[in-house]
């Protein structure tokens, strides 16, 4: 990505798991004793980067069919309440295996079980685990923040060069203004990346702009005071509470106008674009072309299997292409180079270049004649076309 495709290309990965050379096979050193794998009729891509998963929800595909978004959220909550910590670990393991089988080597995952960061650590995986925090009542924020800090301290033991910890104040309809401010300060102090579900549904917009709609009704019924600072869009509202910024990943961002895009640019906030999930829940299409035109950092994400059924990141890249009229290369970049940039990991993953981690996905392309058609074929591939997935020089999946 970012350079022309190489015919008969090769990459050399060192014992530390970093790429040391990329180029035409004849020019890449082949030191004695270094195992060598040859693929024919395949394209090698950087390991794919999924900017939004909930791997602890693996196994819930087809179990939450509600069309109404609030009802769907309630269903997920009920399904999660039945799971034990061991269930969440098993789900996270299965989810990570699905990612590897689909060519994904790095995930940006949100959840509140703590299972995903543990599984990333045990599997030698790569990613950011954003630990979720909830708390809609303004009087709850100290307790919620203390709970988050305590959990984060426990989870720090799983952090490594490839496994990072972040925080995620879940969404404006589950988190009070006070809690956003407190979590944003905490994240800044600790240097944590932040992920927020933002501007996803029309109900969220109505909730923040004039305190109406399903979320407002639910809060009122529970005796929770409605959010302050009405009259704002979700993006403007979150900005007013200090939660946007260079280390913030805004997930979905469907309900956004020009002023919101300008605000995301100004604050250097990145976007996780999840077209399949947005469509599944009837939220509409995110203004992806406007994001890209404005120079926002954007990557594609699948969201959870409870929303989209399967973790097929290239399907999301194809949907993004259709939405914004992209070239095959630009669409693939949203699942590799640009996704890495959105997560602040562009010096680590997302491209095949010396110094990057040796994360490689080999995808079968039986009959591509030219580099351009190889790109097209790679983008059109299904998870079943992935021949091998290599993470830091180690095979984590082979067909
Ligand atoms: Zn999500």
Coordinates of C-alpha atoms and ligand atoms in Angstrom, one line a residue:
X1 CA 0.0 0.0 0.0
X2 CA 1.4 3.4 -0.9
X3 CA 3.7 2.0 -3.6
X4 CA 3.0 0.2 -6.8
X5 CA 2.4 -3.5 -6.5
X6 CA 5.5 -5.7 -7.0
X7 CA 5.3 -8.7 -9.4
X8 CA 7.0 -11.8 -8.0
X9 CA 7.5 -9.8 -4.8
X10 CA 9.0 -11.0 -1.5
X11 CA 9.4 -9.9 2.1
X12 CA 12.0 -10.9 4.6
X13 CA 11.0 -10.9 8.3
X14 CA 13.6 -11.1 11.1
X15 CA 13.6 -13.1 14.3
X16 CA 12.0 -10.2 16.2
X17 CA 9.0 -10.3 13.8
X18 CA 9.8 -7.1 11.9
X19 CA 10.1 -6.7 8.1
X20 CA 13.7 -6.1 7.0
X21 CA 13.3 -6.1 3.3
X22 CA 10.5 -5.9 0.6
X23 CA 11.0 -5.9 -3.1
X24 CA 11.2 -8.2 -6.2
X25 CA 12.1 -11.7 -5.0
X26 CA 15.5 -11.6 -6.8
X27 CA 16.5 -8.6 -4.8
X28 CA 15.3 -9.6 -1.3
X29 CA 18.0 -11.5 0.7
X30 CA 17.3 -15.2 1.4
X31 CA 19.6 -15.9 4.4
X32 CA 20.5 -19.5 5.0
X33 CA 18.4 -21.2 7.6
X34 CA 15.5 -18.8 7.3
X35 CA 12.3 -20.7 6.5
X36 CA 10.8 -19.7 3.2
X37 CA 7.2 -19.9 2.0
X38 CA 6.3 -19.5 -1.7
X39 CA 2.8 -18.6 -2.9
X40 CA 1.8 -18.8 -6.5
X41 CA -1.3 -17.0 -7.9
X42 CA -1.6 -15.1 -4.7
X43 CA -1.4 -11.4 -3.6
X44 CA 0.4 -10.5 -0.4
X45 CA -1.2 -7.6 1.5
X46 CA -0.3 -6.1 4.8
X47 CA -2.2 -7.9 7.5
X48 CA -5.7 -6.3 7.6
X49 CA -6.5 -3.8 10.3
X50 CA -10.1 -3.9 11.6
X51 CA -10.9 -0.6 13.3
X52 CA -14.0 -1.8 15.2
X53 CA -14.8 -5.1 16.7
X54 CA -16.6 -6.4 19.8
X55 CA -14.9 -9.9 19.9
X56 CA -16.5 -10.7 23.3
X57 CA -19.8 -10.8 21.5
X58 CA -18.6 -13.6 19.2
X59 CA -21.3 -16.3 19.1
X60 CA -24.2 -13.9 19.1
X61 CA -24.6 -13.9 15.3
X62 CA -28.3 -14.3 14.5
X63 CA -29.3 -14.0 18.2
X64 CA -30.3 -10.3 18.1
X65 CA -32.6 -9.7 15.2
X66 CA -34.4 -6.7 16.5
X67 CA -34.9 -3.9 14.0
X68 CA -35.5 -1.2 16.6
X69 CA -32.0 0.0 17.8
X70 CA -33.0 0.5 21.4
X71 CA -34.6 -3.0 21.5
X72 CA -31.5 -4.5 19.9
X73 CA -29.2 -2.8 22.5
X74 CA -31.5 -4.3 25.3
X75 CA -31.2 -7.7 23.7
X76 CA -27.4 -7.5 23.6
X77 CA -27.3 -6.5 27.3
X78 CA -29.5 -9.5 28.2
X79 CA -27.4 -11.9 26.2
X80 CA -24.2 -10.6 27.8
X81 CA -25.7 -10.9 31.3
X82 CA -25.9 -14.7 30.7
X83 CA -22.2 -15.1 30.0
X84 CA -19.6 -16.0 32.6
X85 CA -16.0 -14.6 32.5
X86 CA -15.0 -18.0 31.0
X87 CA -17.7 -17.7 28.3
X88 CA -16.3 -14.2 27.4
X89 CA -12.8 -15.6 27.1
X90 CA -14.0 -18.5 24.9
X91 CA -15.9 -16.0 22.7
X92 CA -12.9 -13.7 22.4
X93 CA -10.6 -16.6 21.4
X94 CA -13.1 -17.7 18.8
X95 CA -13.5 -14.1 17.5
X96 CA -9.7 -13.6 17.3
X97 CA -9.4 -16.9 15.3
X98 CA -12.2 -15.7 12.9
X99 CA -10.2 -12.4 12.4
X100 CA -7.0 -14.3 11.6
X101 CA -8.9 -16.6 9.2
X102 CA -10.2 -13.5 7.4
X103 CA -6.7 -12.0 7.0
X104 CA -7.1 -9.5 9.9
X105 CA -4.0 -9.2 12.1
X106 CA -4.8 -6.1 14.1
X107 CA -8.0 -5.3 15.9
X108 CA -9.4 -2.2 17.6
X109 CA -11.8 -3.8 20.0
X110 CA -14.3 -2.3 22.5
X111 CA -15.8 -4.3 25.4
X112 CA -16.2 -4.4 29.1
X113 CA -15.4 -8.0 30.0
X114 CA -11.6 -7.6 29.7
X115 CA -11.5 -10.9 27.8
X116 CA -10.1 -9.5 24.5
X117 CA -6.9 -8.0 25.9
X118 CA -6.2 -11.2 27.8
X119 CA -6.7 -13.2 24.7
X120 CA -4.6 -10.9 22.6
X121 CA -1.8 -11.3 25.1
X122 CA -2.0 -15.1 25.3
X123 CA -2.2 -15.4 21.5
X124 CA 0.6 -13.0 20.8
X125 CA -1.9 -10.9 18.9
X126 CA -2.0 -7.2 17.9
X127 CA -4.4 -4.5 18.7
X128 CA -6.0 -2.0 21.0
X129 CA -8.5 -3.1 23.6
X130 CA -10.6 -0.2 24.7
X131 CA -12.2 -0.9 28.0
X132 CA -15.8 0.3 28.1
X133 CA -17.4 2.4 30.8
X134 CA -21.1 3.2 31.3
X135 CA -22.9 5.6 33.6
X136 CA -25.8 7.7 32.4
X137 CA -26.7 9.4 35.8
X138 CA -24.6 12.5 36.5
X139 CA -24.4 11.4 40.2
X140 CA -22.7 8.1 39.1
X141 CA -19.6 9.5 37.5
X142 CA -17.2 9.1 40.4
X143 CA -18.2 5.5 40.9
X144 CA -18.0 4.7 37.2
X145 CA -14.6 6.3 36.9
X146 CA -13.3 4.5 40.0
X147 CA -14.6 1.2 38.5
X148 CA -12.8 1.9 35.2
X149 CA -9.5 2.9 36.9
X150 CA -9.5 -0.2 39.0
X151 CA -10.3 -2.5 36.0
X152 CA -7.7 -0.8 33.9
X153 CA -5.0 -1.3 36.6
X154 CA -5.8 -5.1 36.5
X155 CA -5.7 -5.2 32.7
X156 CA -2.4 -3.4 32.4
X157 CA -0.6 -6.7 32.9
X158 CA -1.6 -7.7 29.4
X159 CA -0.1 -4.7 27.7
X160 CA 3.0 -5.3 25.5
X161 CA 4.7 -3.9 22.4
X162 CA 1.8 -5.2 20.3
X163 CA -1.2 -5.1 22.8
X164 CA -2.4 -1.8 23.9
X165 CA -5.0 -0.7 26.3
X166 CA -7.5 2.1 25.8
X167 CA -10.7 3.4 27.3
X168 CA -14.2 3.7 25.8
X169 CA -16.9 5.9 27.3
X170 CA -19.5 3.9 25.4
X171 CA -22.0 6.3 23.8
X172 CA -23.8 9.6 24.6
X173 CA -27.0 7.6 25.5
X174 CA -25.2 5.5 28.1
X175 CA -22.6 8.0 29.5
X176 CA -23.3 11.3 31.3
X177 CA -21.6 14.6 30.4
X178 CA -19.8 14.5 33.7
X179 CA -18.4 11.0 33.0
X180 CA -17.2 12.0 29.5
X181 CA -15.3 14.9 31.0
X182 CA -13.8 12.7 33.7
X183 CA -12.8 9.9 31.4
X184 CA -11.3 12.3 28.8
X185 CA -9.1 13.8 31.6
X186 CA -8.1 10.4 32.9
X187 CA -7.2 9.2 29.4
X188 CA -5.1 12.3 28.7
X189 CA -3.3 11.9 32.0
X190 CA -2.5 8.2 31.3
X191 CA -1.9 8.6 27.6
X192 CA -4.7 6.2 26.7
X193 CA -6.3 6.1 23.3
X194 CA -10.1 6.6 23.5
X195 CA -12.9 5.1 21.4
X196 CA -16.5 6.4 21.4
X197 CA -19.6 5.2 19.5
X198 CA -20.8 8.5 18.1
X199 CA -23.5 10.0 15.9
X200 CA -24.8 6.5 15.1
X201 CA -28.6 6.8 15.1
X202 CA -31.1 9.5 14.5
X203 CA -32.4 8.8 18.0
X204 CA -29.0 9.9 19.4
X205 CA -29.2 13.1 17.5
X206 CA -32.7 13.9 18.8
X207 CA -31.7 13.0 22.3
X208 CA -28.8 15.5 22.4
X209 CA -30.3 18.2 20.2
X210 CA -33.7 18.6 21.8
X211 CA -34.0 15.9 24.5
X212 CA -36.6 13.9 22.5
X213 CA -36.9 10.4 21.2
X214 CA -36.4 6.8 22.5
X215 CA -33.3 7.5 24.5
X216 CA -34.8 10.6 26.2
X217 CA -37.9 8.5 27.1
X218 CA -35.8 5.8 28.5
X219 CA -33.7 8.2 30.7
X220 CA -36.8 10.0 31.9
X221 CA -38.4 6.7 32.8
X222 CA -35.4 5.7 34.9
X223 CA -35.3 9.1 36.6
X224 CA -32.1 10.2 35.0
X225 CA -31.7 14.0 34.3
X226 CA -31.4 14.7 30.5
X227 CA -28.0 15.7 29.1
X228 CA -27.0 19.4 29.4
X229 CA -26.1 21.7 26.5
X230 CA -29.0 20.9 24.1
X231 CA -29.1 22.2 20.6
X232 CA -25.9 20.5 19.5
X233 CA -25.1 17.7 17.1
X234 CA -23.6 14.5 18.7
X235 CA -20.1 15.5 17.4
X236 CA -20.4 19.1 18.7
X237 CA -21.8 17.8 22.0
X238 CA -18.9 15.4 22.6
X239 CA -16.4 18.1 21.6
X240 CA -18.0 20.3 24.3
X241 CA -17.2 17.6 26.8
X242 CA -13.5 17.3 25.8
X243 CA -13.8 13.8 24.4
X244 CA -12.6 14.4 20.8
X245 CA -8.9 14.6 19.9
X246 CA -6.0 13.1 18.1
X247 CA -6.1 9.9 20.3
X248 CA -9.9 9.5 19.9
X249 CA -11.5 7.1 17.5
X250 CA -15.1 8.0 16.7
X251 CA -17.0 4.9 15.7
X252 CA -19.9 5.1 13.1
X253 CA -20.3 8.9 12.7
X254 CA -23.3 8.6 10.4
X255 CA -25.3 11.6 11.5
X256 CA -22.8 14.3 10.6
X257 CA -23.0 17.4 8.5
X258 CA -20.3 19.7 7.1
X259 CA -19.8 21.5 10.4
X260 CA -19.2 18.2 12.2
X261 CA -16.7 17.1 9.6
X262 CA -14.8 20.4 10.1
X263 CA -14.9 19.8 13.9
X264 CA -13.4 16.3 13.5
X265 CA -10.7 17.7 11.3
X266 CA -9.9 20.5 13.7
X267 CA -9.7 18.1 16.7
X268 CA -7.8 15.5 14.6
X269 CA -10.3 12.9 15.6
X270 CA -10.2 9.6 13.6
X271 CA -13.2 7.7 12.3
X272 CA -14.0 3.9 12.3
X273 CA -16.4 3.5 9.3
X274 CA -18.7 0.5 9.6
X275 CA -21.0 0.6 6.6
X276 CA -22.4 -2.9 7.1
X277 CA -23.5 -2.3 10.6
X278 CA -24.8 1.2 9.8
X279 CA -27.0 -0.4 7.1
X280 CA -28.1 -3.3 9.3
X281 CA -29.4 -1.0 12.0
X282 CA -31.1 1.4 9.5
X283 CA -28.9 4.3 10.5
X284 CA -28.2 5.2 6.9
X285 CA -24.8 5.9 5.2
X286 CA -22.0 7.8 6.8
X287 CA -20.6 10.8 4.7
X288 CA -17.5 8.9 3.8
X289 CA -16.6 10.9 0.7
X290 CA -16.7 14.1 2.8
X291 CA -14.5 12.5 5.5
X292 CA -11.9 11.5 2.9
X293 CA -12.1 14.8 1.1
X294 CA -11.5 16.7 4.4
X295 CA -8.4 14.5 5.0
X296 CA -9.8 12.8 8.1
X297 CA -8.0 9.6 9.2
X298 CA -10.5 6.8 8.4
X299 CA -10.4 3.0 8.5
X300 CA -13.1 0.4 8.0
X301 CA -14.5 -1.8 10.8
X302 CA -16.9 -4.7 10.9
X303 CA -18.5 -4.0 14.2
X304 CA -19.7 -7.1 16.1
X305 CA -21.1 -10.4 14.7
X306 CA -24.3 -9.5 16.6
X307 CA -24.7 -6.7 14.0
X308 CA -23.2 -8.0 10.8
X309 CA -23.0 -11.8 11.2
X310 CA -19.5 -12.3 10.0
X311 CA -16.2 -10.5 10.4
X312 CA -15.5 -9.9 6.7
X313 CA -13.4 -6.7 6.6
X314 CA -13.0 -6.7 2.8
X315 CA -16.8 -6.7 2.5
X316 CA -16.7 -3.4 4.5
X317 CA -14.0 -2.1 2.2
X318 CA -16.1 -2.9 -0.9
X319 CA -19.1 -1.2 0.7
X320 CA -16.9 1.9 1.4
X321 CA -15.8 1.8 -2.2
X322 CA -19.4 1.8 -3.5
X323 CA -20.4 4.6 -1.1
X324 CA -17.6 7.0 -1.9
X325 CA -16.6 5.9 -5.5
X326 CA -13.1 4.8 -4.6
X327 CA -10.5 2.9 -6.6
X328 CA -9.7 -0.7 -5.5
X329 CA -6.4 0.6 -4.0
X330 CA -8.1 3.3 -2.0
X331 CA -10.6 0.8 -0.7
X332 CA -7.9 -1.7 0.3
X333 CA -6.1 1.1 2.0
X334 CA -9.1 1.7 4.3
X335 CA -8.5 -1.9 5.6
X336 CA -4.7 -1.6 5.8
X337 CA -2.6 1.6 5.7
X338 CA -5.4 4.1 6.4
X339 CA -6.9 2.0 9.2
X340 CA -3.5 1.8 10.9
X341 CA -3.2 5.6 10.6
X342 CA -6.7 6.0 12.2
X343 CA -5.4 4.0 15.2
X344 CA -2.1 5.8 15.4
X345 CA -0.3 2.6 14.5
X346 CA 1.0 3.6 11.0
X347 CA 4.6 3.2 12.0
X348 CA 3.9 -0.4 13.2
X349 CA 1.4 -2.0 10.8
X350 CA -0.7 -1.3 7.7
X351 CA 2.1 -1.3 5.1
X352 CA 4.7 -3.8 3.9
X353 CA 7.9 -1.9 4.5
X354 CA 11.1 -2.3 6.4
X355 CA 10.7 -1.6 10.1
X356 CA 7.0 -2.5 10.2
X357 CA 5.8 -5.7 11.9
X358 CA 5.9 -8.7 9.7
X359 CA 2.1 -9.0 9.4
X360 CA 1.2 -10.5 6.0
X361 CA -2.0 -11.8 4.4
X362 CA -1.8 -14.1 1.4
X363 CA -5.0 -14.1 -0.7
X364 CA -5.6 -16.5 -3.6
X365 CA -6.1 -14.8 -6.9
X366 CA -6.3 -17.6 -9.5
X367 CA -6.2 -15.5 -12.7
X368 CA -5.0 -11.9 -12.2
X369 CA -2.9 -10.7 -15.1
X370 CA -1.9 -7.2 -14.1
X371 CA -1.2 -5.5 -10.8
X372 CA -4.4 -3.6 -11.1
X373 CA -6.5 -6.7 -11.7
X374 CA -4.7 -8.3 -8.7
X375 CA -5.9 -5.4 -6.5
X376 CA -9.4 -5.9 -7.9
X377 CA -9.3 -9.6 -7.2
X378 CA -7.9 -9.1 -3.7
X379 CA -10.6 -6.6 -2.9
X380 CA -13.3 -9.0 -4.3
X381 CA -12.0 -11.9 -2.3
X382 CA -14.0 -13.7 0.5
X383 CA -12.5 -14.8 3.9
X384 CA -12.3 -18.3 2.4
X385 CA -9.7 -17.1 -0.2
X386 CA -7.2 -16.2 2.5
X387 CA -4.4 -18.8 2.1
X388 CA -2.3 -17.8 5.1
X389 CA -2.1 -15.1 7.8
X390 CA 1.2 -14.2 9.3
X391 CA 1.5 -12.1 12.4
X392 CA 5.0 -10.8 13.4
X393 CA 6.5 -13.5 11.2
X394 CA 4.4 -16.3 12.8
X395 CA 1.7 -18.2 10.9
X396 CA -1.6 -17.7 12.8
X397 CA -3.8 -19.1 10.1
X398 CA -3.4 -21.4 7.1
X399 CA -6.2 -22.6 4.9
Ligands
LIG1 ZN1 -19.7 -1.0 18.3

